[in-house]
Amino acid sequence: MRSLFFYQTKLIFLCTTIFSLTINFSSYPSKDVPQHIYETPIIRYVGPWLFHLPKAHIIIVRDDELRTLTDPDKEINISLTPQPQITTLRKICEDAQKRGVRTLIIAFDHFFSQYRPGQDTPRTLTPDTDEYIQLMSQISKFTEQYGIGLELSFLTPLELRTEFTKQTGESGQWMQFVKDIRDPETGAYSVNLFKHKQWANNKGSINLELAEVKVFAFNEQRFGNQYRAVLPQTITEISETAQIEEYSGINVKRGDFLATKIRVYGKGAVEKTKGDKILVVLIYKTPEMDYFSENAFPFLKSLCDKYLEAGIKLHGLYSDEIHIQQDWAYHSHHERGQFNLRYVSPGFQKVFAQKYGNEYSNLAPYMLYFVQGQDIFIEDLSAHQPVQHIIYPGLEGILRTALFRARYYRLLQNGVADLFVSAKKYLEGKIGHQLEARAHATWAESPTCDYWNRNTCEKFWNYAYEYTPEFIWSNTVHQASSACYDYFKWGEFLTGNGNDHPEGGFLDRNYFGLALACSTGNINEYYNSYCAHWGMPPEISNRRQALCDVFGANPWLPFAMVEDFRHRVSDVLILYPLDLVAVDERFGSWMIQYGYADYITSEKLLELGEFENGKCKIKDREYKTIVALFEPFPPAGLLEKLQTFVDTGGNLIWSGPPSYLNFDGERIIDKWSEIFGINVEINQSLGCSASGKEIEFLNDLSHLPPMPILTNFPVDYIYPITPLEPARPIAKCKDKIVGSVKQIDNGGGKAIYLGFRPRDNQCGSLGKETRWLFDILCSFNAYTPSGKFQDYNDNPEYLTRNSKYVMTRFPNGAIAIAPHLKDLEEDWEGGFARDPERDKRIIERLNLPPNTIELNETKIWGHTITYVGTRAVAFRVDSSYNLIAFAGSNSKEITIDGKNYVFSETPLNFVGWAPVPEERKVANGAIMTAIASGSGTLSIPMTHFNFDNYTTYTEGSIPGTIGETIPSEFNSSEKILKITLTPSA
C-alpha cells in the first residue's frame, strides 16, 4: 500500500576543473516530450537518477488541512506515525530550499488517518473542484518563491469525483450480483443481500447511490459438478416485479465500509418465463468518471488546463494506487463468499458492444457469468462448490465464457490506463517536459493480500508461498475489477513503475516481487522499478534492502552507481498469467512465485518482442528461454512469433492448459499442438483434477524426483497428451502422459509442454525446498554459464539457487552479491509505524544469523572473487579486467581474477565508487563519484582515467553541488587515487 524511501548519503565528486555554480532545470530528449532533468556544472540527473533527488512531502488526511496550508505560518501536523510532527508550510519550504529540493508533494492519503485525526465523511475538496484548484494556486505561488514546484495527485481516477457528473450528467456505475431461486409456478422469489452504502480507499470515503434494481429469471442445465449452462438469449428480465425491504437493524461496519441488509422480493411474470433461478443486480452510481464516455478525455483536458491557467507550477503527478473507485478492505465486503461487484458504466457497455457484439449493449444479465460459488440453496453437497455459469454446455462454452471475462477485465484495465496516459501526455505537452509519476497501481498484491484459512496455520505467512488446501481466495479479482491488475500496462503512465509485494510484514522470500520489479522496470522509459517493503523491524528491512540493491530494484545510491541504475540480468522470460483470474476468480496473479526470471504479459510481448536467431529481444534484454505458466488466450499473432523463436534455436516451455482460442476468439488448438508435436486429450472440462497423485519424470527429466500434486484447484489440474514423433514424453501422472519435448531440426530449439504446474518454492515454507521449475529449466540449459570455466556453471542465477548467497549480473558487467533472506520466517507484526523497543525484542527472539559475505576464489560469471564483508557487495571491471566500480560494507579489499585491490588498511563501514556514466556527464564536470564511511585513507584504483589536474570535493547540501575540498593524492604510476577520509566525508 505504501512506498516511502529514505536515503541519506554524502557523495564525493572527482572533477577535472574548477567551475562556477549554476543549477539548471532543463530538458532531456525523450520519445514524446523531454524529461525534466536536474543539472549542475558537476553532474546531470536524468532518467532513474532523478529518483535520488530529495523531495519534501505533506500528506493530508482532512479537507481542512489543505485550507491550513494556504496560511504559510499556520501550524499543521504532517506526521506519518503516532508521534506528532508539527510544522508550517514556510518552515517546510525553507528547509527544502536549503537541501536543494525542487519538488513538494502534497497529497491526500487516508491510510495515515490511523496515526492522526482524519475524516470519516466524503471529501468536498477533491482535486477536480474549483476551490481545490484555487487553494492549490495560492500554495503554489508561495512555494515558487523558494524555487519549488508541486507534485499533486489530481490526474488519478480516485481523486476525480463529483465534477465530472456536474458537467456531464454522467458518473461511474457498478453492478452487484446475487443468484438465488424462484418458484416457476408463482414467480415468487426472495433474495437477501447487502446494500453497499460507503466505500473507502486511500483517497478517503465515498457514498454510493443505489440507482436501480434489475432482476432476471432463467433456467440452467447442469454440466458436470462445476458448471451450469445458461444460454444468454434465455435470460429474461422481470425487473417490474421487484420490491425492496430494508432491514435497518442489520448493518455492517468494517473499518470505513458500511452496508445494510436488504431483501429484494417479488412474484409473477410467469407468463414471460418459467425460470426457476433468479439473478438480482443492484446498480450503483459512484462519484467517479464514466471512463469510457466520449466526454471523459475532454473533461481531463479541461481539468489540466484549469491547473495551468491557475498558475500552478507542476513538477510531478503523485500517483500512488492509481485505480478506479473501490473499497480497499481485502476480505470483508463480499457476498456469499464472492467478490460480486463489477464496474459497468454506460460508456463501458457501449465500447464493449462495439468491440465484441451488440448483444453486450446491456451487460446486466451477463453478470451471471461472473457468479461463482453462490449455489447455497441447492439440495446436495455441491452447495459449497465454486460453481460457474457458462454460455452453453461443453468445453467450448467453458472457454468462451472465460474469454468473455478476460475481455471484460482487459478492456476495463486498458481503457482506463489509456485514458489517463493520454491525459498525462496532453498535460506534459502543454508544460513542455515530463511529469514524474513514481508509484504503483494496486493497493493490494497477490499473494500478499490473498486469503487463507489461517485459524489453524502456524506462522501463516508460510502458507503464502504455495497453493495448499488452506488457500481460499486471491485478491486479484478485486484488483482486476478495479482496473489495476496489470502492472505492465500501467507502466505506460507510471515513471519507473513499482510494486509493494513485501508489505505488511511479508518478506517475499521467493523473490517474486523483486523479479516483478525488474520486469516492469526493464520496459519502462526510466528503466528502474521498485519493490518496496514495510512492516518489519529495521534490521530485517536493511537486509531486505540489500536484496533490492543486488537485484537493482531501486537500489541504494552506491549500488546504483556500480550497476548504472539498471536491473539485474535474467536468461529466462515468463509470461505473466494475466488471464488466470478470468478462468477462475479464486486465483490471480501467480502460478508459481519464482524469482529467477523476468516477466511480461503476452500482450506486451507481442508489442515489444523481436524474435530472431533463437532469441527474444525486448528493448536491450535478450532471452533464449520463454515460459508460459497459464496462457489460455494468447493474443492473435503470438503463436507465429513463438514458432519462429523455436525454429531458430529458442526454447519454449508451456505449462498449464493448451490454448484452444486466441484472444480474438479464433480457434488455434491445431496450430498450438503443431508447435509441440502433440495431440491434446479433449475432455469436457478444462483439465483434470489429480490431487494426491504424483508427476513422474521420464527421459530428459528422469533425474528429477516425483512431484506431488497438493490440491484439486484448477491451478493444479493436469492436461493429458499424446506425443507425436519426433516429440517424446518427459512426464506422466499415473497412466497419463502429461509432458513432452520436441527437438526442432536444423539448428532449432526445443518445444516443451508440461501439462501440470511445475511447483517451485525456494524458501521451503512448507518444510523443505521444492525446485521443479528451476530444475526443469536447468535440464534444458536455460541458465547457461559464461564459458570461462570448464565444466562449471558460473551463471549467477544458477549459483544463487545452489548457494547461501544471492548473486546477480548487470548489463554493464557489474556483479552483485548478498546473503539470502529466503530462510527467515516472518514472525512479527506488520504495522507501518514501528515501536523501537518492540522491534528490539523481536530481533533478540529471532536470533538472526550473521549478515556476512565470505567468498574464497568463488567463480561468478567469468570472474574469480575473494572477499570478506557484510550486507552486500557489488563490483564492475573494465574490458582489461581492472576494477572500476565497487560498493561494499565492513570491508577493506577485494581480489578479482587474481588482482588484489586494497582500498583501506582497516575495514570501512561502507565504501562505494564508480565512474560517472555518459548520460550524467557535463562538460568539465565530475568524472567519478564515491561514498565512504569510516576513517583513514581510501585508495581507489583509477586505471581507466588519464588526467593531470583534478579536484576532489564532498557534495554540498544541495544535490550535485560542491562542498568542501577533500585532501587527495593521485599516484600516476600506480594509477591510485588516495582520499583522506574526514568526518564530513
mmCIF file of C-alpha atoms in Angstrom, residues 472-477 580-589:
data_model
loop_
_atom_site.group_PDB
_atom_site.id
_atom_site.type_symbol
_atom_site.label_atom_id
_atom_site.label_comp_id
_atom_site.label_asym_id
_atom_site.label_seq_id
_atom_site.Cartn_x
_atom_site.Cartn_y
_atom_site.Cartn_z
ATOM 1 C CA ILE A 472 -9.286 -19.785 -0.237
ATOM 2 C CA TRP A 473 -9.225 -16.695 -2.427
ATOM 3 C CA SER A 474 -6.924 -14.317 -4.291
ATOM 4 C CA ASN A 475 -7.464 -10.583 -4.152
ATOM 5 C CA THR A 476 -6.578 -10.329 -7.855
ATOM 6 C CA VAL A 477 -10.247 -10.337 -8.897
ATOM 7 C CA LEU A 580 -5.863 -16.888 -14.703
ATOM 8 C CA VAL A 581 -8.441 -14.772 -12.852
ATOM 9 C CA ALA A 582 -10.756 -14.955 -15.860
ATOM 10 C CA VAL A 583 -10.766 -18.760 -15.800
ATOM 11 C CA ASP A 584 -11.394 -18.979 -12.058
ATOM 12 C CA GLU A 585 -11.713 -15.826 -9.983
ATOM 13 C CA ARG A 586 -10.383 -17.517 -6.858
ATOM 14 C CA PHE A 587 -6.910 -17.351 -8.374
ATOM 15 C CA GLY A 588 -4.972 -14.451 -9.679
ATOM 16 C CA SER A 589 -1.507 -13.194 -10.316
#
